[in-house]
C-alpha positions as MATLAB code, in Angstrom:
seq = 'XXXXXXXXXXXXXXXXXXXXXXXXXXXXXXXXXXXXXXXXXXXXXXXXXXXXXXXXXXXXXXXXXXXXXXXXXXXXXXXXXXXXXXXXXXXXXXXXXXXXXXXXXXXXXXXXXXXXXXXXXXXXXXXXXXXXXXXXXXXXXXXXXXXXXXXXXXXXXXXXXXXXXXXXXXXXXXXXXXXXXXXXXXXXXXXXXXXXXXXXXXXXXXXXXXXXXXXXXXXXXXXXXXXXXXXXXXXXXXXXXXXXXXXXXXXXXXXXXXXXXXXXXXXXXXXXXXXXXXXXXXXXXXXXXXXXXXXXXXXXXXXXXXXXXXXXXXXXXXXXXXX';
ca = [
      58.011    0.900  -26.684;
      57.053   -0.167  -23.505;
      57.929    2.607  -21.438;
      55.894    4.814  -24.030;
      52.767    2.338  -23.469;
      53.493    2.969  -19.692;
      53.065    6.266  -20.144;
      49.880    6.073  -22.302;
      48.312    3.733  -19.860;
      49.159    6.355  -17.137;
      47.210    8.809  -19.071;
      44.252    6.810  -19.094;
      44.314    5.786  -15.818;
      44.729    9.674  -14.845;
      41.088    9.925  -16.312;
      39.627    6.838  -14.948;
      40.512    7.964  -11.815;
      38.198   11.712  -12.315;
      35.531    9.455  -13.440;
      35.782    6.453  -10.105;
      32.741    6.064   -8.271;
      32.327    7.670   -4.603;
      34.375    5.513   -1.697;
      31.022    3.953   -0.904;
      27.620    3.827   -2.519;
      24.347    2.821   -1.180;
      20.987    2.374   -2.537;
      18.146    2.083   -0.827;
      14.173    2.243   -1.967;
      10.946    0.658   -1.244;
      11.559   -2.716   -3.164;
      15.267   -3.214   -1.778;
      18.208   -2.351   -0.610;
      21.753   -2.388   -2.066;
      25.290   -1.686   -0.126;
      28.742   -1.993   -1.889;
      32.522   -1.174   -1.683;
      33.941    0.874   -4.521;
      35.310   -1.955   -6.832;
      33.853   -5.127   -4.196;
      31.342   -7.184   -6.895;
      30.146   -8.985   -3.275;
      27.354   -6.708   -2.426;
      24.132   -7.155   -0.268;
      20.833   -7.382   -1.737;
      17.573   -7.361   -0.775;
      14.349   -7.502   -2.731;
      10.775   -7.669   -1.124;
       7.256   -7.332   -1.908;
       6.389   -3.373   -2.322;
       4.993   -2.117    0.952;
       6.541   -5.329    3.029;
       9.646   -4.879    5.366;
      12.703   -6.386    4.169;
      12.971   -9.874    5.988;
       8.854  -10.147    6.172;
       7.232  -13.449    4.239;
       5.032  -12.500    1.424;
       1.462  -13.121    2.574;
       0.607  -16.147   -0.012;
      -3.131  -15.254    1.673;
      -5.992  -13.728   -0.593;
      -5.480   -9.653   -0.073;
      -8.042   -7.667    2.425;
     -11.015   -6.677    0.625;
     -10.972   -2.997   -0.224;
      -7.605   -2.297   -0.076;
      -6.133    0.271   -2.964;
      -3.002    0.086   -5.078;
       0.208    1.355   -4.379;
       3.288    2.339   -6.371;
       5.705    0.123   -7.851;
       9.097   -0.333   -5.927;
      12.084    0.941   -7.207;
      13.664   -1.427   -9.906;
      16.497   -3.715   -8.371;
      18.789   -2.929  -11.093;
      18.773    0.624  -12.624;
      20.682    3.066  -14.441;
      19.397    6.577  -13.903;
      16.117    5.652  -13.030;
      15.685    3.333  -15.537;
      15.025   -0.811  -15.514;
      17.678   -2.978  -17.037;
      18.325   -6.548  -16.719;
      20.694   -7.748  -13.570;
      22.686   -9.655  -16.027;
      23.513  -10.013  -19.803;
      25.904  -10.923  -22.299;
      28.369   -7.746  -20.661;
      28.177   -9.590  -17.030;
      26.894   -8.970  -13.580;
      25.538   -5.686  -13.105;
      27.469   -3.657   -9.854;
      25.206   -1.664   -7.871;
      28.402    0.504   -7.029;
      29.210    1.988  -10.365;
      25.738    0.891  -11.959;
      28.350   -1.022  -14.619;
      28.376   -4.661  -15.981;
      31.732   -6.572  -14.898;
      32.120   -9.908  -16.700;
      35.365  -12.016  -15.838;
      38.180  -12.282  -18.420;
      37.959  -16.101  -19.103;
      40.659  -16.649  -19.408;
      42.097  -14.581  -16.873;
      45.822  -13.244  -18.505;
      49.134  -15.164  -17.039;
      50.979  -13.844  -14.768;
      53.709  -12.095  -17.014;
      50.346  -10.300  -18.838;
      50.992   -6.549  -19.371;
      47.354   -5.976  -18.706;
      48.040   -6.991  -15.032;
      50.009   -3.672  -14.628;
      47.474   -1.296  -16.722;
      44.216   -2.522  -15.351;
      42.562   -0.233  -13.051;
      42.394   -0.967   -9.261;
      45.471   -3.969   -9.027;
      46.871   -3.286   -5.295;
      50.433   -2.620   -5.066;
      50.920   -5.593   -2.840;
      49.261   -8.131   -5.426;
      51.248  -10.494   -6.400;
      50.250  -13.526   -9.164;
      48.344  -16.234   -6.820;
      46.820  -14.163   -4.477;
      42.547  -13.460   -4.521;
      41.498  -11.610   -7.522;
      40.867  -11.552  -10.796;
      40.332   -8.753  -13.687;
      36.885   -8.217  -15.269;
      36.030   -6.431  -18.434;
      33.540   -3.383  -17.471;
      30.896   -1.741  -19.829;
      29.337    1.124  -18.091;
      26.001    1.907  -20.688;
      24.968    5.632  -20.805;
      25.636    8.356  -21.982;
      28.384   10.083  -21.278;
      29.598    6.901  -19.410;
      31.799    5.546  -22.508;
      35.350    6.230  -20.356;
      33.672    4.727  -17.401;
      34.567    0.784  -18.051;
      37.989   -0.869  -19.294;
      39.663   -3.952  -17.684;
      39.430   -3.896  -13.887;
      41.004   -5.359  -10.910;
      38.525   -6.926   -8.553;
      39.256   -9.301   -5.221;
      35.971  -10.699   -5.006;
      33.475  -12.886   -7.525;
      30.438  -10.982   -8.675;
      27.126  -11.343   -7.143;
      24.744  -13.489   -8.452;
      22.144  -11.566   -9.907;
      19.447  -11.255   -7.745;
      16.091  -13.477   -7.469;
      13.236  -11.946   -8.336;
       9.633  -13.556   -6.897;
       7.513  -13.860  -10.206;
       4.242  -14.118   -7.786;
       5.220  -10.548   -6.054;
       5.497   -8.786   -9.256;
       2.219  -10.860  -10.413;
       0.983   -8.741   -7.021;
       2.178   -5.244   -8.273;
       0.582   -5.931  -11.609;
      -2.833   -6.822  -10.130;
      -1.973   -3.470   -7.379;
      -2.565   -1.162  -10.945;
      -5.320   -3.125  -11.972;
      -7.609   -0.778   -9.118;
      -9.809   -3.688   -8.756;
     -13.138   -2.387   -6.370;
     -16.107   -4.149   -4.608;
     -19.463   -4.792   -6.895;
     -21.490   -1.941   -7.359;
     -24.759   -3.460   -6.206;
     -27.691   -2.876   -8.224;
     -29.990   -4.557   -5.808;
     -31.020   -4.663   -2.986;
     -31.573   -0.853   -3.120;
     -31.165    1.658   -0.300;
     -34.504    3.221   -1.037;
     -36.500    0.196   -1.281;
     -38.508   -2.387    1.100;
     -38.374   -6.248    0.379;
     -40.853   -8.346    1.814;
     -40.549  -11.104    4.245;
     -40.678  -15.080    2.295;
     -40.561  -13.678   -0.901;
     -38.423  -13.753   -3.502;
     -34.972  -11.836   -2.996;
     -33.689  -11.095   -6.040;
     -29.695   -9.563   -5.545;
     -27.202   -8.359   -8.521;
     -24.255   -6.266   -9.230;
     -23.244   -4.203  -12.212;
     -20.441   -5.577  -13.221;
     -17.288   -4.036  -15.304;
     -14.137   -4.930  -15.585;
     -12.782   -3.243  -12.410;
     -15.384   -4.913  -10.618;
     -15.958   -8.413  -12.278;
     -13.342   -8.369  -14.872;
     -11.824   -9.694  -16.875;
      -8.796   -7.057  -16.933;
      -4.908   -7.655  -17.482;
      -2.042   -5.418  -16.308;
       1.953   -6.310  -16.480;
       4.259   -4.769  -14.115;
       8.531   -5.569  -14.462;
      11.091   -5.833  -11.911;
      14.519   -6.517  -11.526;
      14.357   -7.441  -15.941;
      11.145   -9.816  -15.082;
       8.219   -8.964  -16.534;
       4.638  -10.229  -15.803;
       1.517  -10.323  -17.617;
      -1.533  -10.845  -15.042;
      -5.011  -11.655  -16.255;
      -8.001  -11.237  -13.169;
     -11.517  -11.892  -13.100;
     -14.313  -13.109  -10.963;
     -14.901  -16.599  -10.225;
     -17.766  -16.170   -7.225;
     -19.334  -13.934   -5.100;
     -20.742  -14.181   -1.250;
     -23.777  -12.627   -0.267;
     -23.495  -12.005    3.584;
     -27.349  -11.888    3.885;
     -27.408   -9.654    7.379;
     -29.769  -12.441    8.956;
     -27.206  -15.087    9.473;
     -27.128  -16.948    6.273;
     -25.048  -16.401    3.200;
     -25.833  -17.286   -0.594;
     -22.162  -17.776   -3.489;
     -23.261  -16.456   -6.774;
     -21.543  -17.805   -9.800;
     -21.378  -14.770  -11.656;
     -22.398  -10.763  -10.781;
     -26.404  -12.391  -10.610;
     -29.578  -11.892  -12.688;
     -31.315   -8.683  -13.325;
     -35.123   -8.705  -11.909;
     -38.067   -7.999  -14.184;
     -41.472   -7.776  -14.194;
     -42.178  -11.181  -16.250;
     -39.804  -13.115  -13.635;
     -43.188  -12.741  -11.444;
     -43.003  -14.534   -8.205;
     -40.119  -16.689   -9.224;
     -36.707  -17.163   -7.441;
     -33.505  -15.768   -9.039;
     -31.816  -18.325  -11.814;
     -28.349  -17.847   -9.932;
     -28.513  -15.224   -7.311;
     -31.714  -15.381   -4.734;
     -32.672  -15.600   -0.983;
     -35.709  -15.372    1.214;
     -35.782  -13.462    4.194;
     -37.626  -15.173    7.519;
     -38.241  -12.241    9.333;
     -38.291   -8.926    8.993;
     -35.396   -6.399    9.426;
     -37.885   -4.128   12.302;
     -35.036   -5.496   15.328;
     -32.204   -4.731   13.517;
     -30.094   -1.869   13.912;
     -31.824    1.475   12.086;
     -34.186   -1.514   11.197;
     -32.108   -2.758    7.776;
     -30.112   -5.806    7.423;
     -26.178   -5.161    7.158;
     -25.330   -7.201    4.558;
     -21.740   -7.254    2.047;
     -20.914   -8.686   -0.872;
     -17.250  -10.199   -0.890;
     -16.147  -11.057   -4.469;
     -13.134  -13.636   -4.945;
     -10.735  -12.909   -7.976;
      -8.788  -15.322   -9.508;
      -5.131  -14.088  -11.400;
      -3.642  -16.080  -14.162;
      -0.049  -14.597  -14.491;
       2.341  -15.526  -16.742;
       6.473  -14.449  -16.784;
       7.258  -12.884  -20.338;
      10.411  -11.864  -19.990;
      13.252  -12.630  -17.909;
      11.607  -16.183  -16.845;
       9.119  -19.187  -17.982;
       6.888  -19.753  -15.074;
       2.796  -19.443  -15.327;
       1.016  -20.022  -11.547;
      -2.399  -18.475  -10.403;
      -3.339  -16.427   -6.723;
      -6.253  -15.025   -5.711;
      -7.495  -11.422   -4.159;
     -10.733  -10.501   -2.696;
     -13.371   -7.299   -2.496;
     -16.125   -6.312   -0.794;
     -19.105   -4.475   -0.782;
     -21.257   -3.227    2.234;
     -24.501   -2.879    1.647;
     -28.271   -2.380    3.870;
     -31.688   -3.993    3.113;
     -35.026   -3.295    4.833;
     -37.516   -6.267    4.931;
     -41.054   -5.788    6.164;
     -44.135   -8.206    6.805;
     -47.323   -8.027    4.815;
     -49.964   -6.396    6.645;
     -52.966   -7.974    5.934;
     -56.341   -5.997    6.558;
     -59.461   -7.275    8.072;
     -62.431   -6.774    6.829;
     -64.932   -7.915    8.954;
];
């Protein structure tokens, strides 16, 4: 009987071997970097922000103004292409064979038949030595043959850490938030000198907010919520005015009265300025709430900024004599 299971065991180790993984495998992709040995569970990761090199702090400082989105990286843990958690009730997940190993606990004794049929014991082994045997589950189709108990010298990786805050970043990266589209001051028109400046933005929710997004990596997932909490008005004549909020449209019944939230008066005029207009910009300062919904617990809060450029020309009153 037990030369018969031999033989069986034989068999299916005959077709494990047509379906082992390459001698080496190595992934590599914007977010990270993996590197293992066929059958070694002690592989190299690295996971950093998208667009960062690996090693390189993320910036904890609000983003430029008017920078665009990029792509996600490339999930840490993937099987053709697709997300899936680094670990779950089948084990670690292996890089090398894009399989789950979880440790027989506990491991067989020494006289165990399944230390002479699992896949990948060294000849030399002997009961004692480093090593233990894991129970693989390779998900996928076509992949059902894949798994079975294996041999393996060294522990399995922890899986790795994922950065909440960085994926918080990608999320807020789709969001496509932009500068305010100013309303006013207008390009075609001439303000005059000690009155009333009225200045506002049309806002949406690219440009005010609010607007959520979630992005997922490496099986964490984050829900990001971003909106405006002030905006500063770079005047173009040395001063600078914060606006609560995008600022109040001007009408004709506001008369000669200053803005409610978002005003200035000019001094002078703009005549010794360059193309005589002030250069002024508008630099908007988001705030994200994100919150981990899967894979995690934590909540925390960063900020991003935007700008706007924009020109004003301001012009005395000419006042005519008439005598």
């Amino acid at each position: 009987m037990l030369t018969a299971r031999r033989t069986a065991a034989a068999s299916v180790l005959a077709l494990l071997a047509l379906l082992a993984p390459a001698p080496s495998a190595v992934a590599d992709g914007p977010g990270g970097s993996v590197q293992c040995p066929p059958k070694e569970l002690d592989c190299d990761l690295t996971a950093v922000d998208p667009g960062t090199a690996p090693g390189t702090p993320v910036d904890s400082k609000p983003a430029k103004p008017g920078k665009g989105g990029r792509g996600s990286s490339a999930p840490e843990c993937a099987i053709d292409g697709k997300a899936v958690p680094c670990s779950s009730d089948m084990g670690t997940f292996n890089h090398a064979d894009a399989c789950y190993w979880r440790a027989l606990d506990p491991q067989p004794g020494p006289e165990d038949p399944l230390w002479t049929f699992a896949t990948g014991v060294p000849a030399t082994w002997k009961p004692g030595a480093p090593g233990k045997l894991y129970n693989v589950t390779c998900p996928g189709a076509g992949r059902e043959l894949a798994g079975g108990t294996m041999f393996s010298a060294s522990a399995p990786a922890a899986a790795p850490t994922i950065d909440p805050e960085v994926v918080a970043r990608q999320a807020v990266e789709s969001m496509r938030l932009t500068g305010p589209v100013i309303a006013n001051p207008r390009a075609e028109g001439t303000y005059v000198v000690g009155m009333p400046f009225w200045m506002w933005a049309t806002p949406s929710p690219t440009t005010y907010g609010p607007v959520t997004a979630s992005a997922t990596a490496g099986g964490v997932t984050v829900s990001a919520t971003a909106k405006v909490t002030w905006a500063v008005w770079d005047m173009g004549d040395g001063e600078t005015v914060t606006c609560p909020g995008p600022g109040t449209k001007y009408t004709a019944d506001h008369g000669k009265n200053m803005s409610p939230d978002c005003g200035h008066r000019y001094r002078r005029s703009s005549t010794d300025e360059p193309d005589s207009r002030y250069a002024g910009s508008t630099t908007t300062t988001w705030s994200v709430d994100w919150t981990v919904t899967a894979g995690g617990a934590q909540t925390g809060t960063l900020t991003t900024t935007r700008e706007t450029a924009w020109t004003a020309r301001v012009g005395e009153v000419q006042v005519l004599n008439t005598n």
